[in-house]
Coordinates of C-alpha atoms and ligand atoms in Angstrom, one line a residue:
X1 CA 122.7 76.1 104.4
X2 CA 124.9 78.7 103.5
X3 CA 124.0 82.1 103.3
X4 CA 123.7 84.1 100.3
X5 CA 123.2 87.5 99.3
X6 CA 120.4 87.7 96.8
X7 CA 118.6 90.3 94.6
X8 CA 115.1 88.8 94.0
X9 CA 111.9 90.7 92.1
X10 CA 108.9 91.5 94.1
X11 CA 106.0 89.4 92.2
X12 CA 102.9 90.6 93.8
X13 CA 101.9 93.0 96.8
X14 CA 98.6 93.3 99.2
X15 CA 97.4 95.0 102.3
X16 CA 96.0 91.6 103.8
X17 CA 95.1 93.6 106.9
X18 CA 95.6 97.2 108.2
X19 CA 99.2 98.3 107.8
X20 CA 100.2 94.6 107.1
X21 CA 101.6 93.7 104.0
X22 CA 101.8 90.4 101.9
X23 CA 105.2 90.5 99.8
X24 CA 106.4 88.0 97.4
X25 CA 110.1 88.2 96.1
X26 CA 110.8 85.4 93.2
X27 CA 113.5 84.2 91.4
X28 CA 113.2 84.7 87.8
X29 CA 115.1 81.8 86.5
X30 CA 112.1 79.6 88.5
X31 CA 115.2 78.0 90.9
X32 CA 113.3 76.7 94.5
X33 CA 114.4 78.6 97.2
X34 CA 115.9 76.6 100.0
X35 CA 115.7 77.2 103.5
X36 CA 113.9 75.9 107.5
X37 CA 110.9 76.6 108.4
X38 CA 111.0 79.8 111.3
X39 CA 114.4 81.1 109.3
X40 CA 114.4 85.1 107.9
X41 CA 116.2 87.5 105.5
X42 CA 117.4 90.8 106.4
X43 CA 116.8 93.2 103.8
X44 CA 118.3 96.0 102.7
X45 CA 115.4 98.6 103.4
X46 CA 117.7 101.8 102.9
X47 CA 120.9 102.7 101.9
X48 CA 123.2 100.6 105.2
X49 CA 120.1 100.2 106.8
X50 CA 118.9 96.4 107.1
X51 CA 115.8 94.8 109.2
X52 CA 114.8 91.4 109.3
X53 CA 111.5 89.6 108.2
X54 CA 110.5 86.2 108.4
X55 CA 109.6 83.9 105.7
X56 CA 106.2 82.7 106.0
X57 CA 105.9 80.5 102.6
X58 CA 107.5 76.8 102.9
X59 CA 110.7 75.9 101.3
X60 CA 111.6 74.8 97.7
X61 CA 109.7 77.2 95.8
X62 CA 111.0 79.9 93.7
X63 CA 109.4 82.4 95.9
X64 CA 109.2 83.6 99.3
X65 CA 106.0 85.2 100.7
X66 CA 106.7 88.5 103.7
X67 CA 105.0 89.5 105.6
X68 CA 105.6 93.1 107.8
X69 CA 103.2 95.3 109.9
X70 CA 103.8 99.2 109.4
X71 CA 103.0 99.8 112.6
X72 CA 106.3 100.5 114.2
X73 CA 106.9 103.6 111.2
X74 CA 110.8 103.4 110.8
X75 CA 112.8 102.3 107.3
X76 CA 111.3 98.8 107.5
X77 CA 108.0 100.3 107.8
X78 CA 108.5 102.9 104.6
X79 CA 110.4 100.2 102.5
X80 CA 107.0 97.8 102.7
X81 CA 105.0 101.2 102.0
X82 CA 107.0 102.0 99.5
X83 CA 107.6 99.0 97.3
X84 CA 106.0 98.0 94.4
X85 CA 105.8 95.0 91.9
X86 CA 108.9 94.1 89.8
X87 CA 111.0 96.4 92.7
X88 CA 114.5 94.7 93.3
X89 CA 114.7 93.5 97.0
X90 CA 118.1 92.6 98.3
X91 CA 118.7 90.8 101.0
X92 CA 120.5 87.9 103.1
X93 CA 119.1 84.4 103.5
X94 CA 118.8 82.5 105.4
X95 CA 119.5 83.8 108.7
X96 CA 118.3 82.4 112.1
X97 CA 118.1 79.1 114.6
X98 CA 114.6 79.4 115.4
X99 CA 113.5 76.8 113.1
X100 CA 110.8 73.5 113.2
X101 CA 111.7 70.6 115.2
X102 CA 110.4 67.5 113.8
X103 CA 108.9 65.0 116.0
X104 CA 106.2 63.5 117.1
X105 CA 105.5 65.5 120.5
X106 CA 102.4 67.8 120.1
X107 CA 104.0 71.1 119.1
X108 CA 102.0 74.3 120.7
X109 CA 102.8 77.8 118.6
X110 CA 102.1 81.3 120.7
X111 CA 102.3 84.5 118.5
X112 CA 101.2 88.3 118.4
X113 CA 100.9 89.8 115.5
X114 CA 103.6 89.3 112.5
X115 CA 104.8 86.9 115.5
X116 CA 102.7 84.8 113.2
X117 CA 105.0 84.8 110.4
X118 CA 107.4 82.2 111.1
X119 CA 104.5 79.8 112.1
X120 CA 103.0 79.9 108.6
X121 CA 105.8 78.2 107.1
X122 CA 106.4 76.3 110.1
X123 CA 102.7 75.1 110.4
X124 CA 102.2 74.5 106.6
X125 CA 105.9 72.4 106.7
X126 CA 104.6 70.2 109.2
X127 CA 101.6 69.0 107.4
X128 CA 101.5 69.8 104.2
X129 CA 105.3 68.4 103.2
X130 CA 106.0 66.6 106.1
X131 CA 102.2 65.4 106.5
X132 CA 103.1 64.5 110.5
X133 CA 100.4 63.7 112.9
X134 CA 101.9 65.2 116.0
X135 CA 99.1 67.8 117.5
X136 CA 99.5 71.2 117.0
X137 CA 97.7 73.5 118.4
X138 CA 98.1 77.6 117.5
X139 CA 97.6 80.4 119.8
X140 CA 97.3 84.0 117.8
X141 CA 96.5 87.8 119.7
X142 CA 96.4 90.6 118.2
X143 CA 95.6 93.5 119.1
X144 CA 93.1 95.1 116.6
X145 CA 90.4 92.9 114.5
X146 CA 91.7 95.1 111.8
X147 CA 94.9 93.7 111.7
X148 CA 93.8 89.8 111.8
X149 CA 95.4 88.5 108.7
X150 CA 95.6 84.8 107.0
X151 CA 92.4 83.6 109.5
X152 CA 91.1 82.0 106.3
X153 CA 94.1 80.4 106.1
X154 CA 94.2 79.2 109.3
X155 CA 90.7 77.8 109.2
X156 CA 91.4 76.1 105.7
X157 CA 94.2 73.9 107.6
X158 CA 92.4 73.8 110.8
X159 CA 89.5 71.6 108.2
X160 CA 91.7 69.5 106.2
X161 CA 94.1 68.5 109.3
X162 CA 92.1 66.8 112.0
X163 CA 95.5 67.0 114.1
X164 CA 96.0 70.7 114.2
X165 CA 93.6 73.3 115.4
X166 CA 93.9 77.5 116.3
X167 CA 92.9 79.7 118.7
X168 CA 92.6 83.4 117.6
X169 CA 92.3 86.0 120.1
X170 CA 92.0 89.9 120.4
X171 CA 92.5 92.2 123.3
X172 CA 91.4 95.4 122.4
X173 CA 88.3 94.6 120.7
X174 CA 85.2 96.9 119.1
X175 CA 82.1 96.3 120.3
X176 CA 80.8 94.6 117.1
X177 CA 83.7 91.8 117.4
X178 CA 82.2 88.0 117.4
X179 CA 85.2 86.2 118.4
X180 CA 87.5 85.7 121.3
X181 CA 88.3 88.7 123.0
X182 CA 91.7 88.9 125.7
X183 CA 94.8 87.9 125.7
X184 CA 96.1 84.1 124.6
X185 CA 97.5 83.9 128.3
X186 CA 94.3 83.3 129.0
X187 CA 93.4 80.7 126.8
X188 CA 96.4 78.2 126.8
X189 CA 96.3 77.8 130.2
X190 CA 94.2 75.0 130.8
X191 CA 95.3 73.0 128.0
X192 CA 98.8 72.6 129.5
X193 CA 99.3 70.1 131.7
X194 CA 102.1 70.2 134.8
X195 CA 105.1 68.5 133.1
X196 CA 104.1 68.2 129.4
X197 CA 106.1 66.6 127.4
X198 CA 105.6 69.0 124.4
X199 CA 107.6 71.5 122.4
X200 CA 106.6 75.5 122.5
X201 CA 107.4 78.3 120.1
X202 CA 107.2 81.7 120.9
X203 CA 107.6 84.7 118.5
X204 CA 106.5 88.5 119.1
X205 CA 107.5 91.3 120.9
X206 CA 110.0 90.4 124.2
X207 CA 107.2 91.5 126.8
X208 CA 104.8 88.6 125.5
X209 CA 107.6 85.7 124.9
X210 CA 108.7 86.5 129.3
X211 CA 104.6 86.1 130.1
X212 CA 104.2 83.0 127.8
X213 CA 107.6 81.4 129.0
X214 CA 107.2 82.2 132.4
X215 CA 103.9 80.2 132.6
X216 CA 105.3 77.2 131.0
X217 CA 108.2 77.3 133.3
X218 CA 105.7 77.2 136.3
X219 CA 103.8 74.2 134.5
X220 CA 107.5 72.6 134.6
X221 CA 108.1 72.5 131.0
X222 CA 111.6 71.4 129.9
X223 CA 113.7 74.9 129.3
X224 CA 115.7 73.5 126.7
X225 CA 111.6 72.7 124.7
X226 CA 110.7 76.3 125.0
X227 CA 111.7 78.0 121.7
X228 CA 111.9 81.6 120.6
X229 CA 111.9 84.8 118.7
X230 CA 112.0 88.3 119.6
X231 CA 111.2 91.2 116.8
X232 CA 111.3 94.2 119.2
Ligands
FAD301 C1 114.3 87.3 113.3 C2 113.2 88.9 113.3 C3 111.9 88.5 112.5 C4 111.5 89.3 112.0 N1 110.3 89.3 111.3 C5 109.4 90.0 111.3 C6 108.1 90.2 110.4 O1 108.1 89.0 109.7 N2 107.1 90.6 110.2 C7 107.6 92.1 110.6 O2 106.8 92.9 110.5 N3 108.4 92.6 111.6 C8 109.8 91.3 111.2 N4 110.5 91.9 112.6 C9 110.8 93.1 112.9 C10 111.4 94.3 112.0 O3 112.9 93.6 111.6 C11 111.5 95.3 112.1 O4 111.9 95.7 113.4 C12 109.8 96.3 112.3 O5 109.5 95.7 110.5 C13 110.4 97.8 112.1 O6 111.4 98.0 111.6 P1 111.0 99.8 111.4 O7 112.4 99.9 110.5 O8 109.6 100.2 110.9 O9 111.1 100.9 113.0 P2 112.5 100.5 113.8 O10 113.0 102.4 113.2 O11 113.1 99.8 113.5 O12 111.5 100.5 114.7 C14 111.5 102.0 116.0 C15 110.3 101.5 117.6 O13 109.7 100.5 116.8 C16 109.5 98.9 118.3 N5 108.4 98.5 117.0 C17 109.0 97.3 116.4 N6 108.4 96.2 115.3 C18 107.7 97.1 116.4 C19 106.0 96.5 115.9 N7 105.5 95.7 115.4 N8 104.6 97.1 116.9 C20 105.2 97.6 118.0 N9 106.4 98.7 118.0 C21 107.2 98.3 117.0 C22 110.9 98.9 117.6 O14 111.5 98.6 118.7 C23 111.2 100.3 118.5 O15 111.6 101.5 119.1 C24 111.4 91.1 112.8 C25 112.3 90.7 113.2 C26 113.5 90.2 113.5 C27 114.6 90.3 114.7

């Protein structure tokens, strides 16, 4: 797929969690946008300044959904805080090799925060478009419960597709939080067997990727079956 320099319009913007925005940018002529699940767009967020954002939606729609947290507070964060419906967005797309590999092996996805974004595209693609029967397990961690987004989407997918389940955990919850607590590493360790023939995808910060990768390698999971994308 050739990389394109596109200018599309914002058709929707919602704050889906604390400091986390969903922005839909669409082709006004309704032409479908093609990319591979897991790829990203590099957006012109300020003059001569670009930042990368993974695509949350599935290929073949006339729009792409982006989800950005604005915790870092730099030019990318300001862009997502300030952008409005009807604004134009200039970006390079589609980019990246962190893409979903279709096969029948069980697939494990590990993410923290907006590291979930490329997995939304990959998992929806596998379940809804490809109608894959492979086992799909997602482990997603957030720091605070105010940052949790798309839990209802994950819940809906889990109730519709028997081969998909997810574990959501919050590492620094308030006393009111009723769900899982702690880091994702505490939840998948027992589930993954030594030498398992599985595909693993990891997305988030460098520390989190290294942590998960080290634990998978210690279980003799083949290095070439561990795919990762580092956000920062
Ligand atoms: C391939 C790729 C895909 C990405 N996809 C997404 C995505 O889908 N959604 C998304 O929100 N971000 C995504 N990012 C991160 C994004 O590109 C920006 O780095 C992020 O939005 C911060 O940009 P900024 O200009 O606000 O801050 P900057 O000025 O660039 O960063 C300031 C500092 O904050 C740190 N930092 C960056 N992000 C975070 C964070 N989330 N939490 C804490 N510290 C942080 C950086 O390491 C840096 O030291 C992706 C990055 C890459 C490389």
